[in-house]
Tab-separated table of N, CA and C in Angstrom:
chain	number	residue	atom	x	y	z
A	1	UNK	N	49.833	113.468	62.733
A	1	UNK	CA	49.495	114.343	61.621
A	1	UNK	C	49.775	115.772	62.035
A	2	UNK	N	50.308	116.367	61.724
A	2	UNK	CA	50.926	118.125	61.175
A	2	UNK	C	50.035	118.438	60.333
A	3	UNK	N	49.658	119.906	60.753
A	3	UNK	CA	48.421	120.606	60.009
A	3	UNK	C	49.540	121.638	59.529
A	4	UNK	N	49.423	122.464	58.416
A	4	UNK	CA	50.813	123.260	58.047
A	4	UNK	C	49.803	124.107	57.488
A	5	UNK	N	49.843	125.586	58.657
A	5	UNK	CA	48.949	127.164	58.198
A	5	UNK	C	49.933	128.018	57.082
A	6	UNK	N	49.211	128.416	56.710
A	6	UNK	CA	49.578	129.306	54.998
A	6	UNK	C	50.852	129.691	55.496
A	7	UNK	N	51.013	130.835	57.052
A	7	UNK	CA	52.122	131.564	57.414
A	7	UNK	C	53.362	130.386	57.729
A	8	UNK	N	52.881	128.891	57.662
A	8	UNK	CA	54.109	128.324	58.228
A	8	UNK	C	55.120	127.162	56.687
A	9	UNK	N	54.260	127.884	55.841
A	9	UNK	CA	54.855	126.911	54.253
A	9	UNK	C	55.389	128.174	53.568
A	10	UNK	N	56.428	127.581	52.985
A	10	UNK	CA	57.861	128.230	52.545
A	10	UNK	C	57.584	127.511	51.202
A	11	UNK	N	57.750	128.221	50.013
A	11	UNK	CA	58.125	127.245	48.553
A	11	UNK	C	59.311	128.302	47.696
A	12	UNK	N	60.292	128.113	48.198
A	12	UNK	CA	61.360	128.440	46.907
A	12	UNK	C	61.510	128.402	45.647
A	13	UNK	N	61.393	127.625	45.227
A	13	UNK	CA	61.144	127.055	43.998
A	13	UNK	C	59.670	127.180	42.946
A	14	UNK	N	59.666	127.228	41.556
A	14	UNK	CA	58.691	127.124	40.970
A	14	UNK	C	58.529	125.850	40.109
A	15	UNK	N	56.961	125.124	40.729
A	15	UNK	CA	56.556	123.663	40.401
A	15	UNK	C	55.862	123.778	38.963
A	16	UNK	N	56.143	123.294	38.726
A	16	UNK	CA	54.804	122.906	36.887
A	16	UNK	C	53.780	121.567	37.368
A	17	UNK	N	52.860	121.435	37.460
A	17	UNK	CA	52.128	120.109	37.935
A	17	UNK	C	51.379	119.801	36.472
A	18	UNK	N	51.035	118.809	36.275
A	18	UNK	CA	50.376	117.937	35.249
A	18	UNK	C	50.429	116.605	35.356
A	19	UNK	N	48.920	116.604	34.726
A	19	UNK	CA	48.056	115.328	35.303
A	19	UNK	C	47.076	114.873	34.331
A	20	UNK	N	47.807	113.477	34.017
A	20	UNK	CA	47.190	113.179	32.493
A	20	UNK	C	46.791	111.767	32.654
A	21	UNK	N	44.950	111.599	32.455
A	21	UNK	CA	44.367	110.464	32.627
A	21	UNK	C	42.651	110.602	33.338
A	22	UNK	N	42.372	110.229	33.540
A	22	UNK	CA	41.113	110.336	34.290
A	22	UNK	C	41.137	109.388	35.786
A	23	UNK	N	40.188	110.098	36.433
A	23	UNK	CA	39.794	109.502	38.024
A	23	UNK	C	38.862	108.263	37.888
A	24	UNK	N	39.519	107.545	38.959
A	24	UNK	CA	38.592	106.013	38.698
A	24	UNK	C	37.919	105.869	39.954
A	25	UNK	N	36.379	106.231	39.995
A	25	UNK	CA	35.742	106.263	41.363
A	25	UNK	C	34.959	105.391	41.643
A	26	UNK	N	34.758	104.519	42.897
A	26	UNK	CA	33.984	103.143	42.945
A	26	UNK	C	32.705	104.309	43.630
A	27	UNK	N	31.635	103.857	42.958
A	27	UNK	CA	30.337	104.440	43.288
A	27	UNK	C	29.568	103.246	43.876
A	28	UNK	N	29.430	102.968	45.267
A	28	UNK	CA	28.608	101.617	45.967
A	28	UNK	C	26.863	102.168	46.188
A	29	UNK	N	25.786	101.610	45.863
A	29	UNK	CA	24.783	101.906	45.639
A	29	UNK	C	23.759	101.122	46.258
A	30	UNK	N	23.622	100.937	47.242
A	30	UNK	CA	22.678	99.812	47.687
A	30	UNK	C	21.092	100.156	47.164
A	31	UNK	N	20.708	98.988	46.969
A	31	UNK	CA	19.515	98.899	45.933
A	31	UNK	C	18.689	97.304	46.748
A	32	UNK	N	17.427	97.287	46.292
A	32	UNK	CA	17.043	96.435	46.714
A	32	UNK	C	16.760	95.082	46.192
A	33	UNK	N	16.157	93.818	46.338
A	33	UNK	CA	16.347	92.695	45.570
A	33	UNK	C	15.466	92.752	44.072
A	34	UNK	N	14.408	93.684	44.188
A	34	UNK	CA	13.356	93.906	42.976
A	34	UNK	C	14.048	94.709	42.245
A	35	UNK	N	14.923	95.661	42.283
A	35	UNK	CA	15.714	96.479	41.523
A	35	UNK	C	16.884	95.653	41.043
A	36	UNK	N	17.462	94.676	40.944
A	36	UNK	CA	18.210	94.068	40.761
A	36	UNK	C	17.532	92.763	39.469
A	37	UNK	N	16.333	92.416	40.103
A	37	UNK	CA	15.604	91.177	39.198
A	37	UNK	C	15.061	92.329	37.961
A	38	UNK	N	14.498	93.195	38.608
A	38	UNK	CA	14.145	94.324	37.326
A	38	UNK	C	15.007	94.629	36.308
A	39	UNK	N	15.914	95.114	36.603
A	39	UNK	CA	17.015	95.300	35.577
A	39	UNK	C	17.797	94.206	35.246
A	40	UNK	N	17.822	93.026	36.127
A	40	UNK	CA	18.354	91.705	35.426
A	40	UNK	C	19.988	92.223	35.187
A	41	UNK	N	20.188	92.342	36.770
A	41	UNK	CA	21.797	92.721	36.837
A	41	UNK	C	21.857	91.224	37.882
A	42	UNK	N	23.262	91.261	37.969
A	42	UNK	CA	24.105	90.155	38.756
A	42	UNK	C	24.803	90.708	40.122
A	43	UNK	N	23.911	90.536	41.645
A	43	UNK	CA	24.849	90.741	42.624
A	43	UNK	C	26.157	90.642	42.618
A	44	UNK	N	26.424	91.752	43.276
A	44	UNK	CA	28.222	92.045	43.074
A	44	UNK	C	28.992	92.204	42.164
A	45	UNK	N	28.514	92.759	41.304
A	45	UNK	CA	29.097	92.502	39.618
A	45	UNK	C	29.178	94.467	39.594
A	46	UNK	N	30.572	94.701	38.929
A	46	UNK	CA	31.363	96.212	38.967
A	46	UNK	C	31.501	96.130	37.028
A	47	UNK	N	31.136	96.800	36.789
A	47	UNK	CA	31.107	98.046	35.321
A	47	UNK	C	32.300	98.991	35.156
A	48	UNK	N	32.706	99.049	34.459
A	48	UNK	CA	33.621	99.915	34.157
A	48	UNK	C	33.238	100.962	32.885
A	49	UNK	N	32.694	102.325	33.276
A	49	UNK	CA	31.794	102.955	32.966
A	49	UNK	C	33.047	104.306	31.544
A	50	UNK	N	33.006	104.061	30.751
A	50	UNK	CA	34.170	105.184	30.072
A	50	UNK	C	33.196	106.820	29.630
């Protein structure tokens, strides 16, 4: 791995960046077995949250 300091990057050119969509982040939560029967969720089971 190359670390690259401000004085050692060169950009010639002018970039346009765009970025269209949303971030998909796995959030892992350990919880205990009464929090699980409480809410009457299913070990190991992933949501897809919009």
């Amino acid at each position: 791995v190359r670390v690259l300091y401000p004085e050692e990057v060169s950009v010639e050119a002018n970039l346009d960046v765009v970025g269209v969509g949303n971030a998909i982040v796995d959030v892992l939560a350990p919880v205990g077995e009464s929090f699980i029967v409480e809410h009457r969720l299913d070990k190991g089971r992933m949501a897809l949250i919009d």
